[in-house]
Short mmCIF file of C-alpha atoms in Angstrom, two decimals:
data_model
loop_
_atom_site.label_atom_id
_atom_site.label_comp_id
_atom_site.label_asym_id
_atom_site.label_seq_id
_atom_site.Cartn_x
_atom_site.Cartn_y
_atom_site.Cartn_z
CA PRO A 1 -80.47 112.92 -52.70
CA ALA A 2 -76.72 113.59 -53.14
CA GLU A 3 -76.76 115.97 -50.16
CA ARG A 4 -78.61 113.39 -48.07
CA LYS A 5 -76.08 110.70 -48.96
CA GLU A 6 -73.26 113.06 -48.04
CA GLN A 7 -74.97 113.89 -44.74
CA ALA A 8 -75.57 110.18 -44.06
CA TRP A 9 -71.91 109.40 -44.75
CA GLU A 10 -70.82 112.21 -42.44
CA ASN A 11 -73.12 110.87 -39.72
CA VAL A 12 -71.67 107.39 -40.10
CA GLN A 13 -68.11 108.72 -40.01
CA HIS A 14 -68.89 110.83 -36.96
CA CYS A 15 -70.45 107.90 -35.11
CA CYS A 16 -67.65 105.54 -36.01
CA ARG A 17 -64.68 107.91 -35.73
CA GLU A 18 -63.04 105.75 -33.07
CA PHE A 19 -63.70 102.56 -35.02
CA ALA A 20 -62.67 103.73 -38.50
CA SER A 21 -61.09 100.39 -39.37
CA PHE A 22 -64.58 98.84 -39.49
CA LEU A 23 -65.94 101.33 -42.03
CA PRO A 24 -66.26 100.31 -45.68
CA GLU A 25 -64.62 102.37 -48.38
CA ARG A 26 -66.66 105.32 -49.60
CA GLU A 27 -67.37 103.66 -52.97
CA VAL A 28 -68.86 100.59 -51.28
CA PHE A 29 -70.96 102.85 -49.10
CA ASP A 30 -72.23 104.82 -52.15
CA ARG A 31 -73.11 101.64 -54.01
CA GLU A 32 -75.04 100.20 -51.06
CA VAL A 33 -76.77 103.47 -50.18
CA ARG A 34 -78.24 103.89 -53.68
CA ALA A 35 -80.52 100.94 -52.98
CA LEU A 36 -81.71 102.33 -49.62
CA THR A 37 -84.53 104.75 -48.89
CA GLN A 38 -84.04 107.77 -46.66
CA LYS A 39 -85.85 105.95 -43.81
CA GLU A 40 -83.55 102.95 -44.16
CA ILE A 41 -80.48 105.19 -44.18
CA GLN A 42 -81.73 106.94 -41.02
CA ALA A 43 -82.45 103.58 -39.39
CA TRP A 44 -78.94 102.30 -40.16
CA THR A 45 -77.46 105.56 -38.90
CA ASP A 46 -79.40 105.16 -35.66
CA ILE A 47 -78.24 101.56 -35.31
CA LEU A 48 -74.62 102.59 -35.87
CA GLN A 49 -74.94 105.39 -33.33
CA ALA A 50 -76.34 102.99 -30.73
CA TYR A 51 -73.65 100.39 -31.46
CA THR A 52 -70.78 102.87 -31.31
CA SER A 53 -72.16 104.24 -28.04
CA TYR A 54 -72.21 100.69 -26.68
CA LEU A 55 -68.64 100.07 -27.84
CA TRP A 56 -67.48 103.38 -26.43
CA VAL A 57 -68.96 102.62 -23.02
CA ASN A 58 -67.49 99.11 -22.93
CA ARG A 59 -64.06 99.99 -24.29
CA CYS A 60 -63.52 103.46 -22.90
CA LEU A 61 -65.72 104.15 -19.91
CA LEU A 62 -65.89 100.83 -18.03
CA PRO A 63 -62.12 100.35 -17.82
CA LYS A 64 -61.90 103.82 -16.23
CA VAL A 65 -64.52 102.82 -13.67
CA GLU A 66 -62.51 99.69 -12.81
CA GLU A 67 -59.36 101.77 -12.62
CA SER A 68 -61.15 104.24 -10.34
CA PHE A 69 -62.19 101.44 -7.99
CA GLU A 70 -58.65 100.13 -7.80
CA ARG A 71 -57.44 103.63 -6.89
CA ILE A 72 -60.17 103.95 -4.24
CA ARG A 73 -59.33 100.50 -2.84
CA GLN A 74 -55.65 101.37 -2.64
CA ASP A 75 -56.34 104.75 -1.01
CA VAL A 76 -58.57 103.21 1.66
CA ARG A 77 -55.87 100.67 2.51
CA GLU A 78 -53.09 103.26 2.59
CA HIS A 79 -55.07 105.65 4.80
CA ILE A 80 -56.86 103.07 6.97
CA GLN A 81 -55.61 104.67 10.21
CA GLU A 82 -57.11 108.04 9.27
CA SER A 83 -60.64 109.33 9.35
CA LEU A 84 -61.92 108.36 5.89
CA SER A 85 -64.77 110.02 4.04
CA ALA A 86 -65.91 110.49 0.47
CA HIS A 87 -64.61 114.05 0.72
CA SER A 88 -61.11 113.08 1.89
CA ILE A 89 -60.73 110.22 -0.60
CA GLY A 90 -62.19 112.25 -3.45
CA LYS A 91 -59.89 115.15 -2.69
CA ARG A 92 -56.79 112.93 -2.79
CA LEU A 93 -57.85 111.05 -5.93
CA HIS A 94 -59.64 113.90 -7.74
CA ILE A 95 -62.79 111.80 -8.10
CA PRO A 96 -66.23 113.39 -7.63
CA LYS A 97 -68.15 111.97 -4.65
CA ASN A 98 -71.11 110.73 -6.70
CA ARG A 99 -68.81 108.83 -9.08
CA MET A 100 -66.99 107.33 -6.11
CA TYR A 101 -70.27 106.18 -4.56
CA GLU A 102 -71.38 104.59 -7.86
CA THR A 103 -67.99 102.96 -8.47
CA VAL A 104 -67.80 101.36 -5.03
CA LYS A 105 -71.42 100.20 -5.18
CA ARG A 106 -70.95 98.70 -8.66
CA ASN A 107 -67.78 96.85 -7.65
CA THR A 108 -68.67 95.68 -4.14
CA GLY A 109 -72.43 95.95 -3.72
CA LEU A 110 -71.69 98.07 -0.63
CA THR A 111 -72.03 101.75 0.07
CA LEU A 112 -68.75 103.62 0.49
CA SER A 113 -69.18 103.72 4.29
CA GLU A 114 -69.92 99.98 4.41
CA TYR A 115 -66.92 99.28 2.20
CA ILE A 116 -64.57 101.35 4.38
CA ARG A 117 -65.94 99.63 7.49
CA SER A 118 -65.44 96.17 5.95
CA VAL A 119 -61.83 96.99 5.01
CA ARG A 120 -61.22 98.23 8.57
CA MET A 121 -62.73 95.08 10.08
CA GLU A 122 -60.78 92.75 7.79
CA PHE A 123 -57.60 94.61 8.75
CA ALA A 124 -58.54 94.23 12.44
CA ARG A 125 -59.05 90.48 11.94
CA GLU A 126 -55.63 90.20 10.33
CA LEU A 127 -54.02 92.09 13.21
CA LEU A 128 -55.81 89.90 15.75
CA LEU A 129 -54.65 86.80 13.88
CA HIS A 130 -51.03 87.74 13.33
CA THR A 131 -49.98 90.17 16.07
CA ASP A 132 -49.96 90.46 19.82
CA LEU A 133 -51.08 94.09 19.72
CA SER A 134 -53.62 95.10 22.32
CA ILE A 135 -57.18 95.61 21.17
CA THR A 136 -56.81 99.32 21.88
CA GLU A 137 -53.77 99.45 19.57
CA ILE A 138 -55.62 97.50 16.88
CA ALA A 139 -58.58 99.86 17.15
CA GLU A 140 -56.23 102.81 16.60
CA LYS A 141 -54.45 101.12 13.69
CA THR A 142 -57.80 100.52 11.98
CA GLY A 143 -58.76 104.17 12.29
CA ILE A 144 -61.33 103.68 15.06
CA PRO A 145 -59.68 105.05 18.21
CA ASP A 146 -62.82 104.66 20.34
CA TYR A 147 -62.42 101.21 21.95
CA SER A 148 -66.15 100.75 22.66
CA TYR A 149 -67.18 101.73 19.16
CA PHE A 150 -64.50 99.50 17.64
CA THR A 151 -65.69 96.56 19.74
CA LYS A 152 -69.30 97.18 18.72
CA LEU A 153 -68.40 97.31 15.00
CA PHE A 154 -66.19 94.23 15.24
CA ARG A 155 -68.98 92.29 16.95
CA GLN A 156 -71.44 93.37 14.23
CA TYR A 157 -68.99 92.29 11.55
CA THR A 158 -67.80 88.95 13.00
CA GLY A 159 -70.40 88.02 15.61
CA LYS A 160 -67.70 88.09 18.32
CA THR A 161 -65.94 90.73 20.33
CA PRO A 162 -62.26 91.22 19.46
CA SER A 163 -61.28 89.53 22.76
CA ALA A 164 -63.50 86.52 22.09
CA PHE A 165 -62.23 86.33 18.51
CA ARG A 166 -58.62 86.29 19.70
CA LYS A 167 -59.43 83.87 22.53
CA GLY A 168 -61.05 81.51 20.03
CA LEU A 169 -57.91 81.62 17.93
CA THR A 170 -55.75 80.90 20.96
CA SER A 171 -57.96 77.93 21.89
CA GLN A 172 -57.71 76.60 18.32
CA LYS A 173 -53.92 76.88 18.37
CA LYS A 174 -53.70 75.05 21.72
CA GLY A 175 -55.94 72.29 20.35
CA GLU A 176 -53.72 71.98 17.28
CA ASP A 177 -50.60 71.87 19.42
CA LEU A 178 -52.04 69.01 21.49
CA ALA A 179 -53.02 66.99 18.44
#
């Protein structure tokens, strides 16, 4: 029994090593354990292991996932004019492709390709709203140098071609100026 108690205490300490401030003093543990059967000790050890795993995931792992997404988000924005892929982003950020896919999906509900496309299209909308750049120039600045493909993607994303989108904005501005 003494060996089992020692083993149980070691298991508890191992499971809770990152949360040592929550552990009772050894004397309190010994007093409480005397009243427990081996099955009860094992059950409590299992509960503590599950709880510490939960805490570890929520305190240690999830913040890293959020941090990873922020790094991915920033990289996509900084390299928007380039050809972007999981390989190129992962290489720059030292993030494995599968983790990148999971991180983006968890944070946006989109695949990595869909996310990159949505960032490109939002950037295109901003350029159409706030610049007089040609649509060809905007396509290049968003990393889609093929005018036809850019127009097709923009229409899928907004329901309008880039020209119609800009024309609608111009019409709105004229209407506001007359009012």
